Coordinates of N, CA and C in Angstrom, one line a residue:
X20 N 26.4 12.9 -55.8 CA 25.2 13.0 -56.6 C 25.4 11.9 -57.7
X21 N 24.4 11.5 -58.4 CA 24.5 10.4 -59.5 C 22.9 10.6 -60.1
X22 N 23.2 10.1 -61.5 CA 21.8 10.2 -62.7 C 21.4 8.7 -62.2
X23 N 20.4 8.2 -62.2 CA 19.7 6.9 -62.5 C 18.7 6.9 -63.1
X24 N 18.3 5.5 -64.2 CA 17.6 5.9 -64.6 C 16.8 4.4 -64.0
X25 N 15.5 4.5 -63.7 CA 15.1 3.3 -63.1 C 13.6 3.0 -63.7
X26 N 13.4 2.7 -64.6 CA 12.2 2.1 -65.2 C 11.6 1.0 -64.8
X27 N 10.2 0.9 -64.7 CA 9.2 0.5 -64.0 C 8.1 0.3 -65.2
X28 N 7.0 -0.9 -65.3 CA 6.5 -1.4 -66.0 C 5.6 -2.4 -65.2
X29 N 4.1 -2.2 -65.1 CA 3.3 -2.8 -64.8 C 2.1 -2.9 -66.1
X30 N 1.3 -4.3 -65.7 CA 0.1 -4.4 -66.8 C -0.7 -5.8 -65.5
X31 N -2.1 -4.9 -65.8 CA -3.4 -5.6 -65.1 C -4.2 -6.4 -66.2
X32 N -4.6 -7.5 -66.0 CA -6.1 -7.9 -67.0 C -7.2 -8.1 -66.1
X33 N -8.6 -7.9 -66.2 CA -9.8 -8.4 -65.6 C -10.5 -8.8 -65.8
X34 N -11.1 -9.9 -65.0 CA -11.8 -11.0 -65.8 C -12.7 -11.3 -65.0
X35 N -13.8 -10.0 -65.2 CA -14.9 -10.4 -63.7 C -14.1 -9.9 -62.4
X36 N -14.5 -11.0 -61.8 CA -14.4 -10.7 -60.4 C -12.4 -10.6 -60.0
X37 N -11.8 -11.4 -61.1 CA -10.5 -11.8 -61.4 C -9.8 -10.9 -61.8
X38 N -8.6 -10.6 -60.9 CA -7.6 -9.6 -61.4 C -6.2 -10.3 -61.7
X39 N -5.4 -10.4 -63.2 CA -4.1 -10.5 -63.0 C -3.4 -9.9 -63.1
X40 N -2.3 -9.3 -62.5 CA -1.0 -8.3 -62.6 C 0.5 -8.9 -62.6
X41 N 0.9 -8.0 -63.5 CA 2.4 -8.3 -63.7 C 3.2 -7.4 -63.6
X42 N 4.4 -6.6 -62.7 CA 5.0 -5.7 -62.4 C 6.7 -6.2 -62.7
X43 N 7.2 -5.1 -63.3 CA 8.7 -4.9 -63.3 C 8.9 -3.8 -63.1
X44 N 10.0 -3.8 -62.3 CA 10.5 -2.3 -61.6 C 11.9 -2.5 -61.3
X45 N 13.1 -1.2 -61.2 CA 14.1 -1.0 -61.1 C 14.1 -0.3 -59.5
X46 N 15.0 0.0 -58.2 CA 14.9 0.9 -57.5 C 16.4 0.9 -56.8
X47 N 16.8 1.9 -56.1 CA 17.9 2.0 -55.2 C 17.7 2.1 -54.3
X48 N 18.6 1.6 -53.2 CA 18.7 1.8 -51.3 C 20.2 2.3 -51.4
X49 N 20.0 4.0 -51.0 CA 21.0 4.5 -50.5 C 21.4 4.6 -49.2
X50 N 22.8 4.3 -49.1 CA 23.3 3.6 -47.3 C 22.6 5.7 -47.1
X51 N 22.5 5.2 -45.3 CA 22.3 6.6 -44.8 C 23.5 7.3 -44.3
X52 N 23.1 8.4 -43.8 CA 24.5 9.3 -43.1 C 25.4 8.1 -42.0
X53 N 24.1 7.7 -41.1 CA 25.1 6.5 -39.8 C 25.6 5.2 -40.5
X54 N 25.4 5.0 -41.6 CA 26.1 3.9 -42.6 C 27.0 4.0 -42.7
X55 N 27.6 5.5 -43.4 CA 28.5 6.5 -43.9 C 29.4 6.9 -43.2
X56 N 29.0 7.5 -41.5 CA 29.9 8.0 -41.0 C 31.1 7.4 -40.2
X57 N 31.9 7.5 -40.4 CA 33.3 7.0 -40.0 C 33.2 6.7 -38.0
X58 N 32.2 8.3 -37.8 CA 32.6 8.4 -36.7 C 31.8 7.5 -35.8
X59 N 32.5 6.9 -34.1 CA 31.6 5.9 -33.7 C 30.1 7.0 -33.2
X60 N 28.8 5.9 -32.7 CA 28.0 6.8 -32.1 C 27.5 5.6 -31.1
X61 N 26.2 5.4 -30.4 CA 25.9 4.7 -29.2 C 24.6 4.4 -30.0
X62 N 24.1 3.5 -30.3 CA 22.7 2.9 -30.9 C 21.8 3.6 -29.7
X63 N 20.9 4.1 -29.5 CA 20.0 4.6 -28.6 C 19.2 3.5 -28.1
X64 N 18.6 2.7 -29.1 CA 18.0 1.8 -28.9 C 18.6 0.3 -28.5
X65 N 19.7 -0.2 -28.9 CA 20.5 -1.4 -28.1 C 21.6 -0.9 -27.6
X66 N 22.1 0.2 -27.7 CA 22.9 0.4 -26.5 C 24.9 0.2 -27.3
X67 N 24.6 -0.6 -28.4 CA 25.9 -0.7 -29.0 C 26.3 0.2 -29.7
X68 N 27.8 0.3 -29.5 CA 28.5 1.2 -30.4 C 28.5 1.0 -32.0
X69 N 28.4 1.7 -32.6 CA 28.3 1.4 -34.0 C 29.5 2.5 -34.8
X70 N 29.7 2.0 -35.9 CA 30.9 2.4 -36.6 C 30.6 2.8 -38.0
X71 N 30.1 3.1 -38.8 CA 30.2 3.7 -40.4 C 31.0 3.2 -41.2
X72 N 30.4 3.0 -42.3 CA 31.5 2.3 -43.1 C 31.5 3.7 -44.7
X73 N 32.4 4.7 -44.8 CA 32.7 5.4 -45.7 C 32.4 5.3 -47.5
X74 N 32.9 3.7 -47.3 CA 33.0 3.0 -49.0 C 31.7 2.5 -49.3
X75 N 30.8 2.4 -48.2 CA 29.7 1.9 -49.0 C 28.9 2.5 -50.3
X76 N 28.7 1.3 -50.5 CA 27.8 1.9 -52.7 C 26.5 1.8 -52.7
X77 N 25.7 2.5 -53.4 CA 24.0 2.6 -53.4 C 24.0 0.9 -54.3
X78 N 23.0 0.4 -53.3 CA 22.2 -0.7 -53.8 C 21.4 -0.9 -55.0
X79 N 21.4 -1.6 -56.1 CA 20.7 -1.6 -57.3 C 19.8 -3.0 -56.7
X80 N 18.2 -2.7 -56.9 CA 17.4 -4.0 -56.7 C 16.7 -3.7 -58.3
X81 N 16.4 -5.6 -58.8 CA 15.0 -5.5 -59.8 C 14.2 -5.9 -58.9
X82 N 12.8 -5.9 -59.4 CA 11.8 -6.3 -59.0 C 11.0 -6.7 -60.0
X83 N 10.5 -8.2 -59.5 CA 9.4 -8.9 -60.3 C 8.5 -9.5 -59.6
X84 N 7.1 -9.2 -60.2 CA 6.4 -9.3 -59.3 C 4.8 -9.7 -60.4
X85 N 4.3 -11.1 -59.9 CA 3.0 -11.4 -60.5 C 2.0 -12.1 -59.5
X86 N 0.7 -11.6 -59.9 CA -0.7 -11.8 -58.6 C -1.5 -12.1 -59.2
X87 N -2.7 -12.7 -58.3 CA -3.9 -12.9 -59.0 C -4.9 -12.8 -57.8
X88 N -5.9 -11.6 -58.1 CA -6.7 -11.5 -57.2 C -7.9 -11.7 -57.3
X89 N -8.8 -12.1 -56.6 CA -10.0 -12.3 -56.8 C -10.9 -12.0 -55.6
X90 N -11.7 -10.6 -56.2 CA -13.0 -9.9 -55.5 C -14.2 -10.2 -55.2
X91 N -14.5 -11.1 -54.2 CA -15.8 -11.5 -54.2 C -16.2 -11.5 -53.2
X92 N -16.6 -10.0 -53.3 CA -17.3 -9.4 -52.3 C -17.6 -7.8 -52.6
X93 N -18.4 -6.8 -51.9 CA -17.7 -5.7 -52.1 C -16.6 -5.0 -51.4
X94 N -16.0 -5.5 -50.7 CA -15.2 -5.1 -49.9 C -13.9 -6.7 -49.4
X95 N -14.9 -7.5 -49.9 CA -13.8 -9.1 -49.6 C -12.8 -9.6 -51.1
X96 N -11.8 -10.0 -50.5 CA -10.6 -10.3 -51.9 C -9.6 -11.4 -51.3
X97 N -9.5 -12.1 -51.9 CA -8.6 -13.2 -51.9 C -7.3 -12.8 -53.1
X98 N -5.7 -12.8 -52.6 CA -4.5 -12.9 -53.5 C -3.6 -13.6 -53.4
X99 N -2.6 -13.8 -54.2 CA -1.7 -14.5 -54.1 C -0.8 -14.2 -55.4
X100 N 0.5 -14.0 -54.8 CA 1.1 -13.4 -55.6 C 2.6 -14.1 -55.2
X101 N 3.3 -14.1 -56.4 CA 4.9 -14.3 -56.6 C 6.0 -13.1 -56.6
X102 N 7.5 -13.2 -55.9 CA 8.0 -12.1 -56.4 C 9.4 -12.7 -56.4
X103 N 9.8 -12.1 -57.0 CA 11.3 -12.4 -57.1 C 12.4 -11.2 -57.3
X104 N 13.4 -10.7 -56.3 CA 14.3 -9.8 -56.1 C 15.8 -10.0 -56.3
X105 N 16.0 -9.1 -57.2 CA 17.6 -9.4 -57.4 C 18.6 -7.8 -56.7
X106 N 19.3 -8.3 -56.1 CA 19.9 -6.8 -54.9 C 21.6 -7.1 -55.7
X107 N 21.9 -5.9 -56.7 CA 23.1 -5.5 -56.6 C 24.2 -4.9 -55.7
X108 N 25.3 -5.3 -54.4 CA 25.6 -4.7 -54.1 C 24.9 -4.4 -52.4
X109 N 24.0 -4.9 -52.3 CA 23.0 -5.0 -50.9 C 24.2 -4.6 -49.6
X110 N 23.7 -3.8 -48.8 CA 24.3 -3.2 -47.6 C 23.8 -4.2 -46.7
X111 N 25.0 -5.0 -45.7 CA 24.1 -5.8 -44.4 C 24.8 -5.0 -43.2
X112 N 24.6 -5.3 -42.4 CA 24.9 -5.0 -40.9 C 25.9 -5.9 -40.6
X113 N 27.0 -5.8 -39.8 CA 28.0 -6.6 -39.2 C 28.8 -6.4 -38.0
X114 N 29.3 -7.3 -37.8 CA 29.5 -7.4 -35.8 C 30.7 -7.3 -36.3
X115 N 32.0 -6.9 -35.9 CA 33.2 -6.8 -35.9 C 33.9 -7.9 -34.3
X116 N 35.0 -8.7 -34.9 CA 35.3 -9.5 -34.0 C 35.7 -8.6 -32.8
X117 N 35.6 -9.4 -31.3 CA 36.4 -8.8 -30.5 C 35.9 -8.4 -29.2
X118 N 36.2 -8.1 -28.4 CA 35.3 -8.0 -26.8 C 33.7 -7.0 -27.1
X119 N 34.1 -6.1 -28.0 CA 33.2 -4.3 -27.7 C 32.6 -4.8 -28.6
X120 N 32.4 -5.8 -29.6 CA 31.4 -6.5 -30.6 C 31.1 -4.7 -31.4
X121 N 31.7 -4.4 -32.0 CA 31.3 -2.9 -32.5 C 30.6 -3.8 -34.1
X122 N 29.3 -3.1 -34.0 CA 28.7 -3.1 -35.4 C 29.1 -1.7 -36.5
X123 N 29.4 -2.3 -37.7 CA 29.6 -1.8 -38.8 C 28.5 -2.1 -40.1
X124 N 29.1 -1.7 -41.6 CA 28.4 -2.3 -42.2 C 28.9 -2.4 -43.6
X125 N 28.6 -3.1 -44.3 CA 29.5 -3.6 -45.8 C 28.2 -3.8 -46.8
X126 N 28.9 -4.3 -48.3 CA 28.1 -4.5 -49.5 C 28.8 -6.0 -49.5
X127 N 27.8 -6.8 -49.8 CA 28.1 -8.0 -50.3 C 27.4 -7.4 -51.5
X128 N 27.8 -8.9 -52.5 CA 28.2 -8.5 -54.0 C 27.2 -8.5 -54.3
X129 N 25.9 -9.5 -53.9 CA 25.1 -9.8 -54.7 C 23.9 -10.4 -53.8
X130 N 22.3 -10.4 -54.1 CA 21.3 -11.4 -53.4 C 20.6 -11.4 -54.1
X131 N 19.7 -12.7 -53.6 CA 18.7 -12.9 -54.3 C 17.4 -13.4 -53.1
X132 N 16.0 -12.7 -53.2 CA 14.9 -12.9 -52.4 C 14.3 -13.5 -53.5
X133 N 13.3 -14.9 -53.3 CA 12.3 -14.7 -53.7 C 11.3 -15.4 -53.2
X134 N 10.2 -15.7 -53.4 CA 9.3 -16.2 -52.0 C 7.5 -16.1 -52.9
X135 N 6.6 -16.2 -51.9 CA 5.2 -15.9 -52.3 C 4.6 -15.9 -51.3
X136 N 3.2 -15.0 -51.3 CA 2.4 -14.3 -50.3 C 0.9 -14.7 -50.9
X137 N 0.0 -14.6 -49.4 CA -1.3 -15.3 -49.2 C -2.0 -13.9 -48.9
X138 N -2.7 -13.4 -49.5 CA -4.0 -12.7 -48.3 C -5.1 -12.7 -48.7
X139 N -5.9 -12.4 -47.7 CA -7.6 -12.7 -47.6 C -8.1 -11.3 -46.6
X140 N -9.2 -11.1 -46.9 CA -9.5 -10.0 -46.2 C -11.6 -9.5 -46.3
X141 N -12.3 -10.4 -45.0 CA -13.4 -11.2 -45.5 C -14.3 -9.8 -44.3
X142 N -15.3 -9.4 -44.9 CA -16.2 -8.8 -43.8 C -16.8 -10.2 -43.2
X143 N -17.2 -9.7 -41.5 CA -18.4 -11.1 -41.5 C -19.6 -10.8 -41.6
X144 N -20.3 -10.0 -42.5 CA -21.3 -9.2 -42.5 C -22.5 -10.6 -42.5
X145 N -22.1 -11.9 -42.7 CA -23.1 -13.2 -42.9 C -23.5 -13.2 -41.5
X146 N -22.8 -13.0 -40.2 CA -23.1 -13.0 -38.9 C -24.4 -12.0 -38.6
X147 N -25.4 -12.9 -38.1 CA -26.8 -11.5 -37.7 C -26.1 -11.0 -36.9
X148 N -26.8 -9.8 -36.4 CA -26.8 -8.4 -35.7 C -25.3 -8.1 -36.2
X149 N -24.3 -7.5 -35.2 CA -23.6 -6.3 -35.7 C -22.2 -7.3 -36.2
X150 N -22.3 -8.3 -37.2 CA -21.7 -9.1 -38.0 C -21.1 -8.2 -39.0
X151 N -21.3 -7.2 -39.7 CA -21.3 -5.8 -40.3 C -20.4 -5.4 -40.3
X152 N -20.5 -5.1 -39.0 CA -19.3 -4.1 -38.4 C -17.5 -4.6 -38.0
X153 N -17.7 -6.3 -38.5 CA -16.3 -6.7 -38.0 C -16.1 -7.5 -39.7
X154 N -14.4 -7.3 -39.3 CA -13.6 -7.8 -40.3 C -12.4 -8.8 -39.7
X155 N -12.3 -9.7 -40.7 CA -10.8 -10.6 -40.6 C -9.9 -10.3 -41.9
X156 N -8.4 -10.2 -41.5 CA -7.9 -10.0 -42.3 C -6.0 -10.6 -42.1
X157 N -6.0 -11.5 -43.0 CA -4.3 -12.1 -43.0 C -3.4 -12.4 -44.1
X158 N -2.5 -12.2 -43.6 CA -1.1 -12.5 -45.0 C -0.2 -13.2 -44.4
X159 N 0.3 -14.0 -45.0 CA 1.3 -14.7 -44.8 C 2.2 -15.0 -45.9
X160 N 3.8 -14.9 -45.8 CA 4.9 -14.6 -47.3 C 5.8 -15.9 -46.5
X161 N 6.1 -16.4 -47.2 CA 7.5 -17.4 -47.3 C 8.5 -16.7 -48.3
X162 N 9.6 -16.6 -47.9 CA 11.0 -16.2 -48.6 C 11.5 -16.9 -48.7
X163 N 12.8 -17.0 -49.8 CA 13.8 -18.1 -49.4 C 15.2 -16.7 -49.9
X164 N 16.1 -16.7 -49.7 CA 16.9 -15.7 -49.9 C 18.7 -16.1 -49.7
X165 N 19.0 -15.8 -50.3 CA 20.7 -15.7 -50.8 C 21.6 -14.9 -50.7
X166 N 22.8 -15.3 -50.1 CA 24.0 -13.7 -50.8 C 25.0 -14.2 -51.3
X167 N 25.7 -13.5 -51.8 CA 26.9 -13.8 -52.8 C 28.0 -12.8 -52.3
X168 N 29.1 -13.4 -51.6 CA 30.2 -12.4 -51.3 C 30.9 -12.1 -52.2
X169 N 31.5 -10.5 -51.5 CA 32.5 -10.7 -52.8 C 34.1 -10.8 -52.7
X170 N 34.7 -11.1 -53.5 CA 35.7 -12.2 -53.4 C 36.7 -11.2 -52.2
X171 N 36.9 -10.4 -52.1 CA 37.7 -9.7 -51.2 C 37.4 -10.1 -50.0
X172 N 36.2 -9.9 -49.8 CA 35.5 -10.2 -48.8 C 35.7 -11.8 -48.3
X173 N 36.0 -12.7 -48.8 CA 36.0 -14.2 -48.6 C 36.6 -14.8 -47.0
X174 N 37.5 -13.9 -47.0 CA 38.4 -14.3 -45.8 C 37.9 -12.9 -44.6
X175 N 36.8 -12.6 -44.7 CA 36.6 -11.4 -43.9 C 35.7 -12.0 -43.3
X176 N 34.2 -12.1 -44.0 CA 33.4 -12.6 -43.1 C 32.8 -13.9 -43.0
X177 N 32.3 -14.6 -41.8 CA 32.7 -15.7 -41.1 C 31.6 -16.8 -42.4
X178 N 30.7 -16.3 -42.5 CA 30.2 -17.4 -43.4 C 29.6 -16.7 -44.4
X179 N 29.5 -17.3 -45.4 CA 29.8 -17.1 -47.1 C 28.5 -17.7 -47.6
X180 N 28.4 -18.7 -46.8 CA 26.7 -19.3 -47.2 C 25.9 -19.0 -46.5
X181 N 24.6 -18.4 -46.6 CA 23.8 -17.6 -45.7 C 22.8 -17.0 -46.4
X182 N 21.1 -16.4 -45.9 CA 20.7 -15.7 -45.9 C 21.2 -14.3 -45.8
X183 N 20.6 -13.2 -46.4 CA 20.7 -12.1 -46.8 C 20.3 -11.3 -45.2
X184 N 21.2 -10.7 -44.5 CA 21.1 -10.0 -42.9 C 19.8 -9.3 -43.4
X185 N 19.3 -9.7 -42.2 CA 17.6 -9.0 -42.1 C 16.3 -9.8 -42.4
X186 N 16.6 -10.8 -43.8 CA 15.8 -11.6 -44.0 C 15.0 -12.1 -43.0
X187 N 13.9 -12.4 -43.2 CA 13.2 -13.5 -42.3 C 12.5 -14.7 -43.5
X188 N 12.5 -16.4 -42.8 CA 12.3 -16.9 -43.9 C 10.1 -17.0 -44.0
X189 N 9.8 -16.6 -43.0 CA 8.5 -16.3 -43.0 C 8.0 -15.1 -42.1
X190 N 7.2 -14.4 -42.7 CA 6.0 -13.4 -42.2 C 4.7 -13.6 -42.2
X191 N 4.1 -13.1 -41.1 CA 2.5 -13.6 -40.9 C 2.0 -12.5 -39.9
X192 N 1.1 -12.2 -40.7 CA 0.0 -11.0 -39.7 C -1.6 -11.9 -40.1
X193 N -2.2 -10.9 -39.0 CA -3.8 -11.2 -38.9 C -4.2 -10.5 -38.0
X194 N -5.6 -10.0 -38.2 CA -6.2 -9.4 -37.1 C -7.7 -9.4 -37.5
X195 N -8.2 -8.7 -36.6 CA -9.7 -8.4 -36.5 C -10.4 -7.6 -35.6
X196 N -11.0 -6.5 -37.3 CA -11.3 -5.3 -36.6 C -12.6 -5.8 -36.6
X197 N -12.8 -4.2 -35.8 CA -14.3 -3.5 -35.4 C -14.4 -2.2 -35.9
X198 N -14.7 -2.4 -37.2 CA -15.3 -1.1 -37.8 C -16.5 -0.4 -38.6
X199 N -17.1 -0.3 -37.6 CA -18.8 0.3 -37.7 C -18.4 2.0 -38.2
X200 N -19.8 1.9 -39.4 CA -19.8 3.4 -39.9 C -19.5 4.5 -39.1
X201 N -19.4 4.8 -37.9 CA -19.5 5.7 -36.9 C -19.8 5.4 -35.6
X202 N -18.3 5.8 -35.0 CA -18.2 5.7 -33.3 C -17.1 5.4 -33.3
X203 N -16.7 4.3 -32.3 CA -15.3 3.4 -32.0 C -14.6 2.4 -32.6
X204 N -13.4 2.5 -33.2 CA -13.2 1.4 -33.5 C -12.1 0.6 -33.3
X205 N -11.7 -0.4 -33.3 CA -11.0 -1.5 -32.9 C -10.7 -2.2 -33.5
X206 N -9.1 -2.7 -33.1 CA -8.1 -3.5 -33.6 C -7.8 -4.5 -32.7
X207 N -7.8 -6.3 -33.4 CA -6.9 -6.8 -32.7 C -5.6 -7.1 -33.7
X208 N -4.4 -7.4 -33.5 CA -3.2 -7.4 -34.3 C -2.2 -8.6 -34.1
X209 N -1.9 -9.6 -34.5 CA -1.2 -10.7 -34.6 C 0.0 -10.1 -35.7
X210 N 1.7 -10.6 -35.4 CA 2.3 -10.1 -36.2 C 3.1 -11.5 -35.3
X211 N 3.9 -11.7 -36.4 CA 5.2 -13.1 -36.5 C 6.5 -12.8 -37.5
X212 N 7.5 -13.0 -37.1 CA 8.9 -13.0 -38.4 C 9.3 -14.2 -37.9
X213 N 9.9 -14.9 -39.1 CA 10.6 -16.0 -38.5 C 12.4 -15.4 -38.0
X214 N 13.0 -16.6 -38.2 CA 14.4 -16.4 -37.3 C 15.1 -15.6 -38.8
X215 N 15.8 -14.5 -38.3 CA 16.8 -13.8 -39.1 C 17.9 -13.6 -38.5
X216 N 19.1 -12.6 -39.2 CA 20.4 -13.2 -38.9 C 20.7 -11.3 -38.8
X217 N 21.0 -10.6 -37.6 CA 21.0 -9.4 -37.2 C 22.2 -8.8 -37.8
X218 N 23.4 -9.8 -37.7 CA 24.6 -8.5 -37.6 C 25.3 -10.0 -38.5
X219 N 25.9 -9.3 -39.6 CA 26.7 -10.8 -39.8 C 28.1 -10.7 -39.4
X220 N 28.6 -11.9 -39.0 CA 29.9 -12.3 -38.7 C 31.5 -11.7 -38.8
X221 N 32.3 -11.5 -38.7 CA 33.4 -10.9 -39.3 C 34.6 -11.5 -38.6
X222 N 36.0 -12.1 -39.4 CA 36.7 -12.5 -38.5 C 36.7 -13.8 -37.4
X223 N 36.0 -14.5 -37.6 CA 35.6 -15.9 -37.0 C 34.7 -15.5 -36.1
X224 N 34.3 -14.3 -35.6 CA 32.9 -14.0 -34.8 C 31.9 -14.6 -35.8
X225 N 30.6 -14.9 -35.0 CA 30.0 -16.0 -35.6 C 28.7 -14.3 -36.0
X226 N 27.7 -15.1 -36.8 CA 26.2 -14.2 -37.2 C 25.4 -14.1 -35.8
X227 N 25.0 -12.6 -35.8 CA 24.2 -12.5 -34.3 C 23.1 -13.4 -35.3
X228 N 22.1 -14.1 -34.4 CA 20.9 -14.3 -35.0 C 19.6 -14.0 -34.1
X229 N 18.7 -13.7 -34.7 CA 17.5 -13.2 -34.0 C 16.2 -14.3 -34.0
X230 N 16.2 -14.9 -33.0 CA 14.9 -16.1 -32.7 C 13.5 -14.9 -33.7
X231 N 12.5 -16.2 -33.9 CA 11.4 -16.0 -34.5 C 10.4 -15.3 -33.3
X232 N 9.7 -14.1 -33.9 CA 9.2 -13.6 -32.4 C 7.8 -13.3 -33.0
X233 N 6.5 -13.2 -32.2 CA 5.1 -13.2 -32.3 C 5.0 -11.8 -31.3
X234 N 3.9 -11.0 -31.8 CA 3.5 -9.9 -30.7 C 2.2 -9.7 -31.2
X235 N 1.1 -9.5 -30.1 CA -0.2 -9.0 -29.8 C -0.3 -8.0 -29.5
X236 N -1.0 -6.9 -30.3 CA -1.6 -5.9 -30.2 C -3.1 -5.9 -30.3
X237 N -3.8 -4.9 -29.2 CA -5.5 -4.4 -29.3 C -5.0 -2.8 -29.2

């Protein structure tokens, strides 16, 4: 068990149709039980053994975070917004050298995210007939992100300079519904991550890495 105390601090101004906001926030990521547990188990979903790491420490993130949005429409808004993340302590994922590739998981010392995001979200109600009833809607974030080993660690895992495991250095969604007052409605769904780094290295085993991948949904 542990006290935390984690304060949080936002402020909006409006200016018409113009919204600015500015957010500070404190939070934790506590590792889970399969982080924790010593004992091996079988990933259900890839199929690998995975291993627990006992010593892991709850994660301290800040967060900072500023936007500017603008409403013009009743329902249409354009944003864009900055953020910047500081992760004390951050839990990654890691391959352990060796034939059985067993995944574990460790704290590196330190990271840093920070990046900025696009979205727009437009009825086409300008289109005659049932123009109304459909929407477009997209975001797109660029990250750039860091970790800082810690010195124990130096001769452990394979590279020292790197993205933060999990990162992706871009995100991008879009879609376009069909949503009339009453009846059926409909989604199409565009979703993209760029290339991230799954399991990091240990032991001269190199970083799994995960190619950039796109999926369609209706």
């Amino acid at each position: 068990a542990s006290d935390d105390l984690l304060p949080a601090f936002s402020a909006t101004f409006i200016n018409n149709d113009h919204q600015f906001r500015l957010a500070y926030s404190e939070t934790l990521s506590r590792p889970d039980f399969r982080e924790l547990s010593p004992a091996a188990f079988t990933d259900p979903v890839t199929g690998r053994e995975v291993v627990g790491n006992p010593d892991l420490q709850i994660t301290n993130i800040t967060n900072y975070d500023a936007r500017w949005e603008w409403y013009f429409g009743f329902s249409d808004y354009v944003s864009f917004g900055l953020f910047y993340k500081e992760f004390e302590l951050p839990i990654e994922a890691t391959v352990r050298a060796g034939p059985q590739q067993l995944q574990s998981f460790a704290n590196a010392e330190s990271a840093e995210n920070r990046g900025a995001e696009f979205e727009v979200y437009k009825r086409l109600d300008f289109l005659p007939g049932m123009g109304e009833d459909f929407y477009v809607q997209s975001n797109v974030s660029y990250i750039e992100s860091s970790v800082t080993i810690r010195p124990e660690d130096q001769g452990v895992l394979t590279n020292t300079a790197r993205p933060l495991q999990g990162q992706s250095d871009w995100l991008f969604n879009a879609q376009v519904g069909y949503e009339p007052y009453a009846g059926v409605t409909a989604t199409l769904l565009y979703h993209y991550y760029g290339e991230r780094i799954t399991e990091v290295g240990t032991s001269g085993a190199p970083d799994l890495i995960e190619q950039p991948f796109g999926e369609l949904n209706f």
